[in-house]
CSV table of C-alpha atoms and ligand atoms in Angstrom, one decimal:
chain,number,residue,atom,x,y,z
A,1,MET,CA,131.3,62.2,116.1
A,2,SER,CA,127.1,63.6,117.4
A,3,ASP,CA,125.9,66.8,116.1
A,4,LEU,CA,122.0,68.4,116.8
A,5,THR,CA,119.5,68.3,114.5
A,6,ALA,CA,116.4,69.9,114.8
A,7,ILE,CA,113.0,68.3,114.7
A,8,ALA,CA,110.3,70.1,113.7
A,9,VAL,CA,106.4,69.2,112.5
A,10,PRO,CA,105.6,67.8,109.5
A,11,ASP,CA,102.7,68.3,106.6
A,12,ILE,CA,99.5,67.3,109.0
A,13,GLY,CA,97.1,68.3,106.7
A,14,ASP,CA,94.5,70.1,106.8
A,15,PHE,CA,95.8,71.2,109.9
A,16,LYS,CA,96.3,73.9,111.1
A,17,ASP,CA,96.8,76.1,114.0
A,18,VAL,CA,96.7,73.0,116.4
A,19,GLU,CA,97.2,73.1,120.0
A,20,VAL,CA,100.2,71.4,122.0
A,21,ILE,CA,98.0,69.1,124.8
A,22,GLU,CA,100.7,66.8,126.3
A,23,VAL,CA,104.0,67.0,125.8
A,24,LEU,CA,105.5,63.2,126.5
A,25,VAL,CA,109.6,63.8,126.8
A,26,LYS,CA,111.3,65.6,128.6
A,27,VAL,CA,115.2,66.8,128.4
A,28,GLY,CA,118.0,64.6,128.9
A,29,ASP,CA,115.3,61.9,127.4
A,30,THR,CA,116.9,59.5,125.3
A,31,ILE,CA,114.3,59.5,122.4
A,32,SER,CA,114.1,57.1,119.4
A,33,ALA,CA,112.6,57.3,115.5
A,34,GLU,CA,109.5,56.6,115.7
A,35,ASP,CA,109.2,57.5,119.8
A,36,SER,CA,105.6,59.8,120.0
A,37,LEU,CA,107.2,63.6,121.0
A,38,ILE,CA,104.2,64.8,121.6
A,39,THR,CA,100.0,65.6,121.5
A,40,VAL,CA,97.4,68.4,119.0
A,41,GLU,CA,94.6,67.9,118.8
A,42,SER,CA,91.1,70.2,117.1
A,43,ASP,CA,88.8,69.8,117.2
A,44,LYS,CA,88.5,67.1,115.1
A,45,ALA,CA,91.2,64.9,115.7
A,46,SER,CA,93.8,64.7,117.4
A,47,MET,CA,97.6,62.7,116.6
A,48,GLU,CA,100.9,62.2,117.9
A,49,ILE,CA,103.7,63.4,116.3
A,50,PRO,CA,107.1,60.8,116.2
A,51,ALA,CA,109.7,62.1,116.4
A,52,THR,CA,112.4,61.3,112.9
A,53,SER,CA,116.2,60.4,114.7
A,54,GLY,CA,117.3,59.3,118.4
A,55,GLY,CA,119.4,60.7,120.3
A,56,VAL,CA,118.8,63.0,123.6
A,57,ILE,CA,117.0,65.7,123.6
A,58,THR,CA,118.7,69.6,124.4
A,59,LYS,CA,116.6,71.3,124.2
A,60,ILE,CA,112.3,71.1,124.1
A,61,ASP,CA,110.9,74.2,122.1
A,62,VAL,CA,106.7,73.6,122.6
A,63,LYS,CA,104.9,73.5,125.8
A,64,VAL,CA,101.3,73.3,125.9
A,65,GLY,CA,98.7,75.7,124.7
A,66,ASP,CA,101.0,76.5,122.1
A,67,LYS,CA,99.5,76.1,118.6
A,68,ILE,CA,101.4,74.6,116.3
A,69,ASN,CA,101.6,75.2,112.2
A,70,MET,CA,104.0,72.7,109.5
A,71,GLY,CA,107.2,73.3,110.0
A,72,ASP,CA,108.0,74.8,112.9
A,73,VAL,CA,110.2,72.7,115.2
A,74,LEU,CA,109.3,71.0,117.8
A,75,LEU,CA,112.8,70.3,119.4
A,76,HIS,CA,115.9,69.3,119.8
A,77,VAL,CA,118.5,65.8,119.8
A,78,LYS,CA,122.4,65.6,119.9
A,79,ALA,CA,122.0,62.6,117.2
A,80,GLY,CA,124.3,60.2,117.6
A,81,ALA,CA,123.9,58.8,121.0
A,82,ALA,CA,120.6,56.3,120.3
A,83,GLY,CA,121.7,54.9,117.2
A,84,ASP,CA,120.3,57.3,115.1
A,85,ALA,CA,122.1,57.1,111.7
A,86,SER,CA,120.8,59.7,110.1
A,87,ALA,CA,123.9,62.0,111.7
A,88,SER,CA,125.9,64.1,109.8
A,89,THR,CA,128.6,66.8,110.6
A,90,GLU,CA,125.9,69.2,109.4
A,91,ALA,CA,123.0,70.3,111.7
A,92,LYS,CA,119.6,70.4,110.2
A,93,VAL,CA,116.4,70.9,110.5
A,94,GLU,CA,114.4,67.3,110.0
A,95,SER,CA,110.2,67.0,109.8
A,96,ALA,CA,109.0,64.2,111.5
A,97,PRO,CA,106.9,61.4,109.7
A,98,ALA,CA,104.2,60.9,108.9
A,99,VAL,CA,101.8,61.4,111.1
A,100,GLN,CA,98.3,59.7,111.5
A,101,ALA,CA,95.3,61.2,112.6
A,102,LYS,CA,93.3,60.0,115.2
A,103,PRO,CA,89.4,61.5,114.5
A,104,THR,CA,87.4,61.3,117.4
A,105,PRO,CA,85.7,59.1,117.6
A,106,ALA,CA,81.1,60.9,116.9
A,107,LEU,CA,83.6,63.2,114.4
A,108,ALA,CA,84.6,59.7,112.1
A,109,PRO,CA,84.8,59.3,109.5
A,110,ALA,CA,82.5,61.6,107.1
A,111,PRO,CA,85.3,64.3,107.3
A,112,THR,CA,87.3,62.0,104.7
A,113,PRO,CA,85.8,59.9,102.3
A,114,THR,CA,88.9,57.4,102.8
A,115,GLU,CA,91.4,57.0,105.2
A,116,SER,CA,93.9,55.0,104.3
A,117,ILE,CA,95.0,51.6,106.7
A,118,ALA,CA,97.5,53.2,108.3
A,119,VAL,CA,94.8,55.6,109.7
A,120,PRO,CA,91.4,54.5,111.9
A,121,ALA,CA,88.5,56.2,110.1
A,122,SER,CA,86.0,56.5,113.2
A,123,ALA,CA,85.3,54.5,116.4
A,124,PRO,CA,86.9,52.3,118.6
A,125,PRO,CA,84.9,50.0,120.7
A,126,ALA,CA,81.8,51.0,121.6
A,127,ALA,CA,80.2,50.3,124.4
A,128,ALA,CA,76.5,48.5,125.2
A,129,ILE,CA,76.3,50.6,128.1
A,130,ALA,CA,72.5,52.0,128.8
A,131,VAL,CA,74.1,55.7,129.0
A,132,PRO,CA,72.9,58.2,126.5
A,133,ALA,CA,75.7,59.3,124.5
A,134,THR,CA,76.8,62.3,125.2
A,135,GLY,CA,76.3,64.3,122.0
A,136,GLN,CA,79.3,65.7,122.4
A,137,LEU,CA,83.0,65.2,121.5
A,138,PRO,CA,84.9,63.2,123.6
A,139,HIS,CA,88.1,65.4,123.9
A,140,ALA,CA,90.8,62.4,125.5
A,141,SER,CA,94.5,62.3,124.6
A,142,PRO,CA,96.1,59.1,122.9
A,143,SER,CA,96.9,57.5,126.6
A,144,VAL,CA,93.2,57.3,127.3
A,145,ARG,CA,91.7,56.7,124.1
A,146,LYS,CA,94.1,54.1,124.1
A,147,PHE,CA,92.5,52.8,128.0
A,148,ALA,CA,89.3,53.5,126.5
A,149,ARG,CA,89.8,50.9,123.7
A,150,GLU,CA,91.0,48.3,125.6
A,151,LEU,CA,88.3,48.3,127.9
A,152,GLY,CA,85.9,48.6,124.7
A,153,VAL,CA,84.8,51.6,125.9
A,154,ASP,CA,83.0,54.0,123.9
A,155,LEU,CA,84.2,57.3,124.8
A,156,THR,CA,81.3,59.6,122.9
A,157,ARG,CA,79.5,58.0,126.3
A,158,VAL,CA,81.6,59.5,129.6
A,159,THR,CA,81.2,62.4,130.5
A,160,GLY,CA,84.2,63.9,130.8
A,161,THR,CA,85.5,66.1,134.4
A,162,GLY,CA,88.5,67.6,133.2
A,163,PRO,CA,89.2,71.1,131.4
A,164,LYS,CA,86.7,72.0,128.5
A,165,GLY,CA,84.9,68.4,129.6
A,166,ARG,CA,88.6,66.4,128.4
A,167,ILE,CA,88.1,62.8,129.4
A,168,SER,CA,90.3,62.0,132.2
A,169,GLN,CA,91.7,57.6,132.8
A,170,GLU,CA,88.9,58.2,135.9
A,171,ASP,CA,86.8,59.3,134.1
A,172,VAL,CA,87.2,55.9,132.4
A,173,GLN,CA,87.4,53.6,135.2
A,174,GLY,CA,84.3,55.4,137.1
A,175,PHE,CA,82.3,55.0,133.8
A,176,VAL,CA,83.2,50.7,133.4
A,177,LYS,CA,82.7,50.7,137.0
A,178,ALA,CA,78.6,52.6,136.8
A,179,ALA,CA,79.0,50.1,133.3
A,180,LEU,CA,79.6,46.6,135.7
A,181,GLN,CA,77.4,47.9,139.4
A,182,GLY,CA,74.4,47.7,137.0
A,183,GLY,CA,75.1,44.6,135.2
A,184,ALA,CA,76.4,45.3,131.5
A,185,ALA,CA,80.5,44.9,130.4
A,186,PRO,CA,81.5,46.9,128.4
A,187,VAL,CA,81.2,44.8,124.4
A,188,SER,CA,83.1,45.8,120.7
A,189,SER,CA,80.3,46.4,119.5
A,190,ALA,CA,79.2,47.4,115.0
A,191,ALA,CA,78.9,51.4,114.0
A,192,GLY,CA,78.7,54.3,115.9
A,193,GLY,CA,77.2,51.8,119.5
A,194,THR,CA,74.4,50.7,117.9
A,195,GLY,CA,75.1,46.8,117.0
A,196,VAL,CA,74.8,44.1,119.3
A,197,GLY,CA,77.9,43.1,121.2
A,198,LEU,CA,80.1,40.0,120.3
A,199,ASP,CA,80.5,38.6,123.5
A,200,LEU,CA,84.1,37.2,122.8
A,201,LEU,CA,86.5,35.4,125.1
A,202,ALA,CA,89.7,37.3,127.2
A,203,TRP,CA,92.1,37.0,125.2
A,204,PRO,CA,94.1,34.4,126.8
A,205,LYS,CA,96.9,35.4,128.8
A,206,VAL,CA,100.1,32.7,128.3
A,207,ASP,CA,103.2,32.6,130.2
A,208,PHE,CA,105.6,31.9,126.5
A,209,ALA,CA,108.8,31.6,128.6
A,210,LYS,CA,108.0,28.5,130.2
A,211,PHE,CA,107.9,26.2,126.6
A,212,GLY,CA,111.2,28.6,125.5
A,213,PRO,CA,113.8,31.4,124.6
A,214,ILE,CA,111.2,34.3,123.7
A,215,GLN,CA,112.1,38.3,122.8
A,216,SER,CA,109.2,40.8,122.9
A,217,LYS,CA,109.2,44.0,119.9
A,218,PRO,CA,107.1,46.4,120.7
A,219,LEU,CA,104.8,46.7,117.5
A,220,SER,CA,105.4,49.5,115.1
A,221,ARG,CA,103.4,52.8,114.9
A,222,ILE,CA,101.9,51.5,111.5
A,223,LYS,CA,101.8,48.0,112.8
A,224,LYS,CA,99.4,49.5,115.7
A,225,LEU,CA,97.7,52.3,114.0
A,226,SER,CA,97.1,49.0,110.6
A,227,GLY,CA,96.0,46.6,113.1
A,228,ALA,CA,93.2,49.0,114.7
A,229,ASN,CA,91.8,49.7,111.3
A,230,LEU,CA,92.4,46.1,109.9
A,231,HIS,CA,90.2,44.2,112.9
A,232,ARG,CA,87.5,47.4,112.3
A,233,ASN,CA,86.6,46.2,109.1
A,234,TRP,CA,87.5,42.1,109.5
A,235,VAL,CA,84.6,42.6,112.2
A,236,MET,CA,82.2,45.4,111.1
A,237,ILE,CA,81.6,44.4,107.6
A,238,PRO,CA,79.8,41.1,105.7
A,239,HIS,CA,83.5,40.6,103.5
A,240,VAL,CA,82.5,38.3,100.3
A,241,THR,CA,85.6,37.8,98.2
A,242,ASN,CA,85.2,36.9,94.8
A,243,ASN,CA,87.3,35.0,93.0
A,244,ASP,CA,88.2,35.1,89.2
A,245,GLU,CA,91.1,35.1,87.0
A,246,ALA,CA,92.2,37.0,84.3
A,247,ASP,CA,94.0,36.2,80.7
A,248,ILE,CA,97.0,38.2,81.1
A,249,THR,CA,99.0,36.9,78.0
A,250,GLU,CA,98.3,40.0,75.9
A,251,LEU,CA,99.1,42.2,78.0
A,252,GLU,CA,102.0,40.5,79.6
A,253,ALA,CA,103.5,40.2,76.3
A,254,LEU,CA,102.5,44.6,75.8
A,255,ARG,CA,103.5,44.7,78.9
A,256,VAL,CA,107.4,43.7,78.5
A,257,GLN,CA,107.2,45.2,75.0
A,258,LEU,CA,106.8,48.7,76.4
A,259,ASN,CA,109.5,47.5,78.2
A,260,LYS,CA,111.9,47.0,75.8
A,261,GLU,CA,111.5,50.1,74.0
A,262,ASN,CA,111.0,52.7,76.6
A,263,GLU,CA,114.2,50.8,78.4
A,264,LYS,CA,116.3,54.5,78.4
A,265,SER,CA,113.4,56.7,79.8
A,266,GLY,CA,113.2,54.9,82.7
A,267,VAL,CA,110.0,54.7,83.3
A,268,LYS,CA,108.5,50.5,83.9
A,269,VAL,CA,105.2,50.1,83.3
A,270,THR,CA,103.9,48.0,85.7
A,271,MET,CA,100.9,44.8,85.9
A,272,LEU,CA,100.0,47.7,89.0
A,273,ALA,CA,99.0,50.1,86.8
A,274,PHE,CA,97.5,48.7,84.4
A,275,LEU,CA,95.4,46.9,86.7
A,276,MET,CA,94.1,51.0,87.9
A,277,LYS,CA,93.4,51.4,84.7
A,278,ALA,CA,90.9,48.6,83.8
A,279,VAL,CA,89.9,49.5,87.9
A,280,VAL,CA,89.2,52.8,86.7
A,281,ALA,CA,86.8,51.7,84.0
A,282,ALA,CA,85.5,49.1,86.3
A,283,LEU,CA,84.0,51.9,88.5
A,284,LYS,CA,82.6,53.8,85.9
A,285,LYS,CA,80.6,50.3,84.1
A,286,TYR,CA,79.0,49.6,88.3
A,287,PRO,CA,79.1,52.9,90.1
A,288,GLU,CA,78.3,51.1,93.5
A,289,PHE,CA,81.4,50.0,93.9
A,290,ASN,CA,82.7,53.7,94.1
A,291,ALA,CA,81.2,54.6,96.9
A,292,SER,CA,80.7,54.8,101.0
A,293,LEU,CA,78.0,53.5,103.5
A,294,ASP,CA,76.8,56.9,105.0
A,295,GLY,CA,74.1,56.4,107.0
A,296,ASP,CA,71.7,54.9,105.2
A,297,SER,CA,72.5,56.5,102.4
A,298,LEU,CA,74.8,55.4,99.5
A,299,VAL,CA,77.5,58.6,98.5
A,300,LEU,CA,78.2,57.4,95.5
A,301,LYS,CA,81.6,58.8,94.7
A,302,GLN,CA,82.4,60.6,90.9
A,303,TYR,CA,86.4,60.9,90.8
A,304,TYR,CA,88.4,58.3,90.9
A,305,ASN,CA,91.0,58.0,93.2
A,306,ILE,CA,92.2,54.4,93.6
A,307,GLY,CA,94.6,53.1,96.9
A,308,PHE,CA,96.9,50.6,96.6
A,309,ALA,CA,98.4,47.9,99.2
A,310,ALA,CA,102.0,49.0,99.6
A,311,ASP,CA,104.1,46.4,102.6
A,312,THR,CA,107.5,48.4,104.6
A,313,PRO,CA,109.2,47.9,106.9
A,314,ASN,CA,106.9,49.3,109.1
A,315,GLY,CA,104.1,47.8,107.3
A,316,LEU,CA,101.3,48.2,105.9
A,317,VAL,CA,99.6,51.5,104.2
A,318,VAL,CA,98.5,52.7,101.7
A,319,PRO,CA,98.7,55.5,99.3
A,320,VAL,CA,96.3,56.8,97.1
A,321,ILE,CA,96.4,58.0,93.3
A,322,THR,CA,93.9,60.5,93.0
A,323,ASP,CA,92.2,61.6,89.5
A,324,ALA,CA,93.4,58.1,88.3
A,325,ASP,CA,91.1,58.4,85.6
A,326,LYS,CA,92.7,61.2,84.6
A,327,LYS,CA,95.4,59.8,84.6
A,328,GLY,CA,97.5,57.0,81.7
A,329,VAL,CA,99.8,53.7,82.2
A,330,ILE,CA,103.1,55.2,82.3
A,331,GLU,CA,102.0,58.7,84.7
A,332,LEU,CA,100.5,56.4,86.4
A,333,ALA,CA,103.2,54.2,86.6
A,334,GLN,CA,105.2,56.5,87.4
A,335,GLU,CA,103.2,58.0,90.1
A,336,THR,CA,102.5,54.0,92.0
A,337,SER,CA,106.8,53.6,92.0
A,338,ALA,CA,106.9,57.2,93.6
A,339,MET,CA,104.4,56.7,96.4
A,340,ALA,CA,105.6,53.1,96.9
A,341,LYS,CA,108.6,54.9,97.7
A,342,LEU,CA,108.4,57.7,100.2
A,343,ALA,CA,105.6,54.5,101.1
A,344,ARG,CA,108.8,52.5,102.8
A,345,GLU,CA,110.5,55.2,103.4
A,346,GLY,CA,108.3,56.6,105.7
A,347,LYS,CA,107.6,60.2,104.1
A,348,LEU,CA,103.9,59.7,103.2
A,349,SER,CA,102.3,62.4,104.3
A,350,PRO,CA,98.7,62.0,105.9
A,351,THR,CA,96.6,63.1,103.3
A,352,GLN,CA,98.5,61.7,100.2
A,353,MET,CA,96.7,58.1,101.8
A,354,GLN,CA,93.6,59.8,101.8
A,355,GLY,CA,90.1,60.2,99.1
A,356,GLY,CA,90.9,56.5,98.0
A,357,CYS,CA,87.4,55.2,96.0
A,358,ILE,CA,88.5,51.9,95.7
A,359,SER,CA,92.0,49.2,96.8
A,360,ILE,CA,94.1,47.6,95.4
A,361,SER,CA,96.2,44.7,97.8
A,362,SER,CA,98.6,43.1,94.8
A,363,LEU,CA,100.7,40.0,96.3
A,364,GLY,CA,101.7,39.8,92.8
A,365,GLY,CA,105.7,40.0,92.1
A,366,ILE,CA,106.0,37.4,95.8
A,367,GLY,CA,103.3,34.6,95.2
A,368,GLY,CA,100.1,33.1,96.5
A,369,THR,CA,97.3,32.0,94.2
A,370,HIS,CA,93.6,33.7,95.7
A,371,PHE,CA,93.3,35.4,99.3
A,372,THR,CA,91.0,38.2,101.4
A,373,PRO,CA,91.5,41.1,101.3
A,374,ILE,CA,90.7,43.4,103.6
A,375,ILE,CA,88.2,46.4,102.5
A,376,ASN,CA,89.8,49.5,103.6
A,377,ALA,CA,87.0,50.9,105.2
A,378,PRO,CA,84.4,53.4,104.3
A,379,GLU,CA,85.6,52.2,100.8
A,380,VAL,CA,82.9,48.8,99.3
A,381,ALA,CA,85.0,46.9,98.3
A,382,ILE,CA,89.6,45.6,97.2
A,383,LEU,CA,90.7,43.7,95.1
A,384,GLY,CA,93.6,41.5,95.8
A,385,VAL,CA,96.2,40.2,92.9
A,386,SER,CA,98.2,37.0,93.1
A,387,LYS,CA,101.0,36.0,90.7
A,388,SER,CA,100.2,34.8,87.2
A,389,TYR,CA,100.9,31.2,86.5
A,390,GLN,CA,100.9,29.5,82.5
A,391,LYS,CA,97.3,27.8,82.5
A,392,PRO,CA,96.1,25.0,79.9
A,393,VAL,CA,93.0,26.3,78.5
A,394,TRP,CA,91.2,24.5,75.3
A,395,ASP,CA,91.2,26.5,72.3
A,396,GLY,CA,89.2,23.5,70.3
A,397,LYS,CA,91.7,22.3,69.1
A,398,ALA,CA,94.1,21.9,71.7
A,399,PHE,CA,95.5,22.5,75.5
A,400,VAL,CA,97.4,25.5,75.3
A,401,PRO,CA,98.9,27.6,77.4
A,402,ARG,CA,97.9,31.1,78.7
A,403,LEU,CA,99.1,34.5,82.0
A,404,THR,CA,96.7,34.1,84.3
A,405,LEU,CA,96.3,36.0,86.8
A,406,PRO,CA,94.1,35.6,90.1
A,407,LEU,CA,91.3,38.7,91.0
A,408,SER,CA,90.8,38.1,94.1
A,409,LEU,CA,87.3,41.1,94.9
A,410,SER,CA,86.0,42.1,98.5
A,411,TYR,CA,83.6,43.5,99.2
A,412,ASP,CA,80.7,45.1,101.2
A,413,HIS,CA,77.8,42.9,100.9
A,414,ARG,CA,75.5,45.0,102.6
A,415,VAL,CA,76.5,47.1,99.5
A,416,ILE,CA,77.3,45.0,96.8
A,417,ASP,CA,75.5,42.3,96.1
A,418,GLY,CA,77.4,39.2,95.2
A,419,ALA,CA,75.7,39.1,91.3
A,420,SER,CA,77.0,42.2,90.7
A,421,ALA,CA,80.5,41.5,92.2
A,422,ALA,CA,80.8,39.2,90.1
A,423,ARG,CA,80.1,41.2,86.8
A,424,PHE,CA,82.5,43.5,88.5
A,425,ASN,CA,85.2,41.3,88.6
A,426,ALA,CA,83.7,38.8,84.8
A,427,TYR,CA,84.8,43.0,83.2
A,428,LEU,CA,87.8,42.8,84.7
A,429,GLY,CA,88.9,40.5,83.5
A,430,ALA,CA,87.3,40.6,80.1
A,431,LEU,CA,89.2,44.8,80.2
A,432,LEU,CA,92.3,42.8,81.1
A,433,ALA,CA,91.9,40.1,78.3
A,434,ASP,CA,91.9,42.5,75.4
A,435,PHE,CA,92.8,46.0,77.0
A,436,ARG,CA,92.0,47.3,73.3
A,437,ARG,CA,88.0,46.7,75.6
A,438,ILE,CA,88.9,50.2,77.9
A,439,ILE,CA,88.4,53.1,74.8
A,440,LEU,CA,84.7,51.8,74.6
B,501,CAO,N1,102.4,38.3,88.7
B,501,CAO,C1,103.4,37.9,88.4
B,501,CAO,N2,104.1,38.2,88.2
B,501,CAO,C2,104.0,39.9,88.9
B,501,CAO,C3,103.0,40.3,89.6
B,501,CAO,C4,101.7,39.2,89.2
B,501,CAO,N3,100.7,39.7,89.3
B,501,CAO,N4,102.5,41.6,89.4
B,501,CAO,C5,104.1,42.1,89.8
B,501,CAO,N5,104.8,40.9,89.3
B,501,CAO,C6,106.4,40.7,89.0
B,501,CAO,C7,106.9,42.0,88.2
B,501,CAO,O1,106.4,40.9,87.0
B,501,CAO,C8,108.5,41.6,88.6
B,501,CAO,O2,109.0,41.4,88.3
B,501,CAO,P1,110.4,41.5,87.2
B,501,CAO,O3,110.3,42.2,89.1
B,501,CAO,O4,111.2,40.2,87.2
B,501,CAO,O5,110.1,42.7,87.1
B,501,CAO,C9,108.3,42.4,90.8
B,501,CAO,O6,106.9,41.0,90.2
B,501,CAO,C10,107.7,43.4,90.7
B,501,CAO,O7,106.2,44.5,90.0
B,501,CAO,P2,106.6,45.0,89.8
B,501,CAO,O8,107.9,46.2,90.0
B,501,CAO,O9,105.0,45.8,88.6
B,501,CAO,O10,106.2,45.4,91.6
B,501,CAO,P3,105.2,45.2,92.5
B,501,CAO,O11,103.0,45.0,91.6
B,501,CAO,O12,104.8,44.2,91.9
B,501,CAO,O13,104.7,45.7,93.7
B,501,CAO,C11,103.6,47.0,95.1
B,501,CAO,C12,105.1,47.4,93.8
B,501,CAO,C13,103.7,48.3,95.8
B,501,CAO,C14,102.6,46.6,95.3
B,501,CAO,C15,104.8,46.5,96.1
B,501,CAO,O14,106.1,46.7,96.3
B,501,CAO,C16,103.9,46.2,97.6
B,501,CAO,O15,104.4,46.2,98.6
B,501,CAO,N6,103.5,44.8,97.5
B,501,CAO,C17,102.6,43.9,98.9
B,501,CAO,C18,101.3,44.6,99.4
B,501,CAO,C19,100.3,44.1,100.5
B,501,CAO,O16,101.0,43.5,101.4
B,501,CAO,N7,99.1,43.2,100.4
B,501,CAO,C20,98.5,43.0,101.2
B,501,CAO,C21,97.9,43.9,102.0
B,501,CAO,S1,96.7,42.8,103.1
B,501,CAO,O17,95.9,43.1,102.4
């Protein structure tokens, strides 16, 4: 049985009265969950608002030029026609899932100290072309931004010919044509278009069907966003990973004991919660890890917000636990598990993925010995945690089994020296080996 569902604007963080600049669907269209419905734009960013449920659109309640806010109804769909799992017998209003802001290149990443991995925080690859930057914010729809990104064009360098200087696809094409005629090729470069082009080979184009049966599956929205961020961060940050180990024999025994005692409370104390507490203490001791680069300056943060990578069916997201220094291990365990649940359900709001100081990527519950986590810019370090194992350790008389946790600390070498990273990781290990040190 099908029913009518109204899809409303979700929590879009600080964005108020944002203008609808594109309506991407029309009445009669069949949409699926996650399809983009409209594009909105503020003076800081543009973003697409996706659908939570599928169905056939029966009515559209917004038009280009409207100003919208959280809770406003965007459109109605007749559910049940497009594989909508949420169809019920009652009419209902649903908010679209957490939307990902796409800050315009010239502004980002300054307004938000940290964006989640799934939120592009700064410029698409810039063009190494001798055209002066316009100095104005580029206004362009997401499709034009995507087009420019694919070509490696820095939109801050393109003059828009549309209303209010909006950049069209033709403007981007004209820019590239002019650049090519001038003998230069648009290539990827460092932040703000100031770096040297990578001058890479074109991506190989292969007809895989020639070699065997294939199936093509579009990347999820989160995958596309996180992929662009991971790529930028990997290319632009000189990463080094310091690998170390912590003896967590006692800590794990304490964790198991606490969980036994609190069996009825329903709260599970996790290793991740202990790690957060230890990371906060290490950030306090080594403040350059709680920092972000801002041109030639280092912004040192005096708050302790810790992000953690959460694996979801649609890809990787990084919820942020705010003020982790003011929370106890049990509260941190409760909050991380609630946030991980929201992440898996696709219900995290953009604000719940912002403002992080450092991230933790824990693969310990899954496996692996060590890995190289990619820094979540504009943070300067990320802690990767692998699976703990029993290691024979010489105690002076005999080898004894000690539960050992591998710690992989990737750091931005522009900000952090190798010696500092080794000290940070060793200190973290010492805290985990004897958690009483946290109070010192
Ligand atoms: N070593 C060994 N076992 C570990 C462990 C570790 N380091 N960390 C957790 N475990 C075990 C726990 O003891 C628990 O076992 P039981 O079920 O027997 O009690 C199990 O793994 C699950 O642990 P948990 O409930 O504490 O959850 P978690 O911390 O492993 O995971 C979360 C939480 C959100 C981090 C996880 O769901 C997740 O998404 N992990 C993937 C993160 C990721 O994708 N990172 C890569 C990003 S790209 O760089």
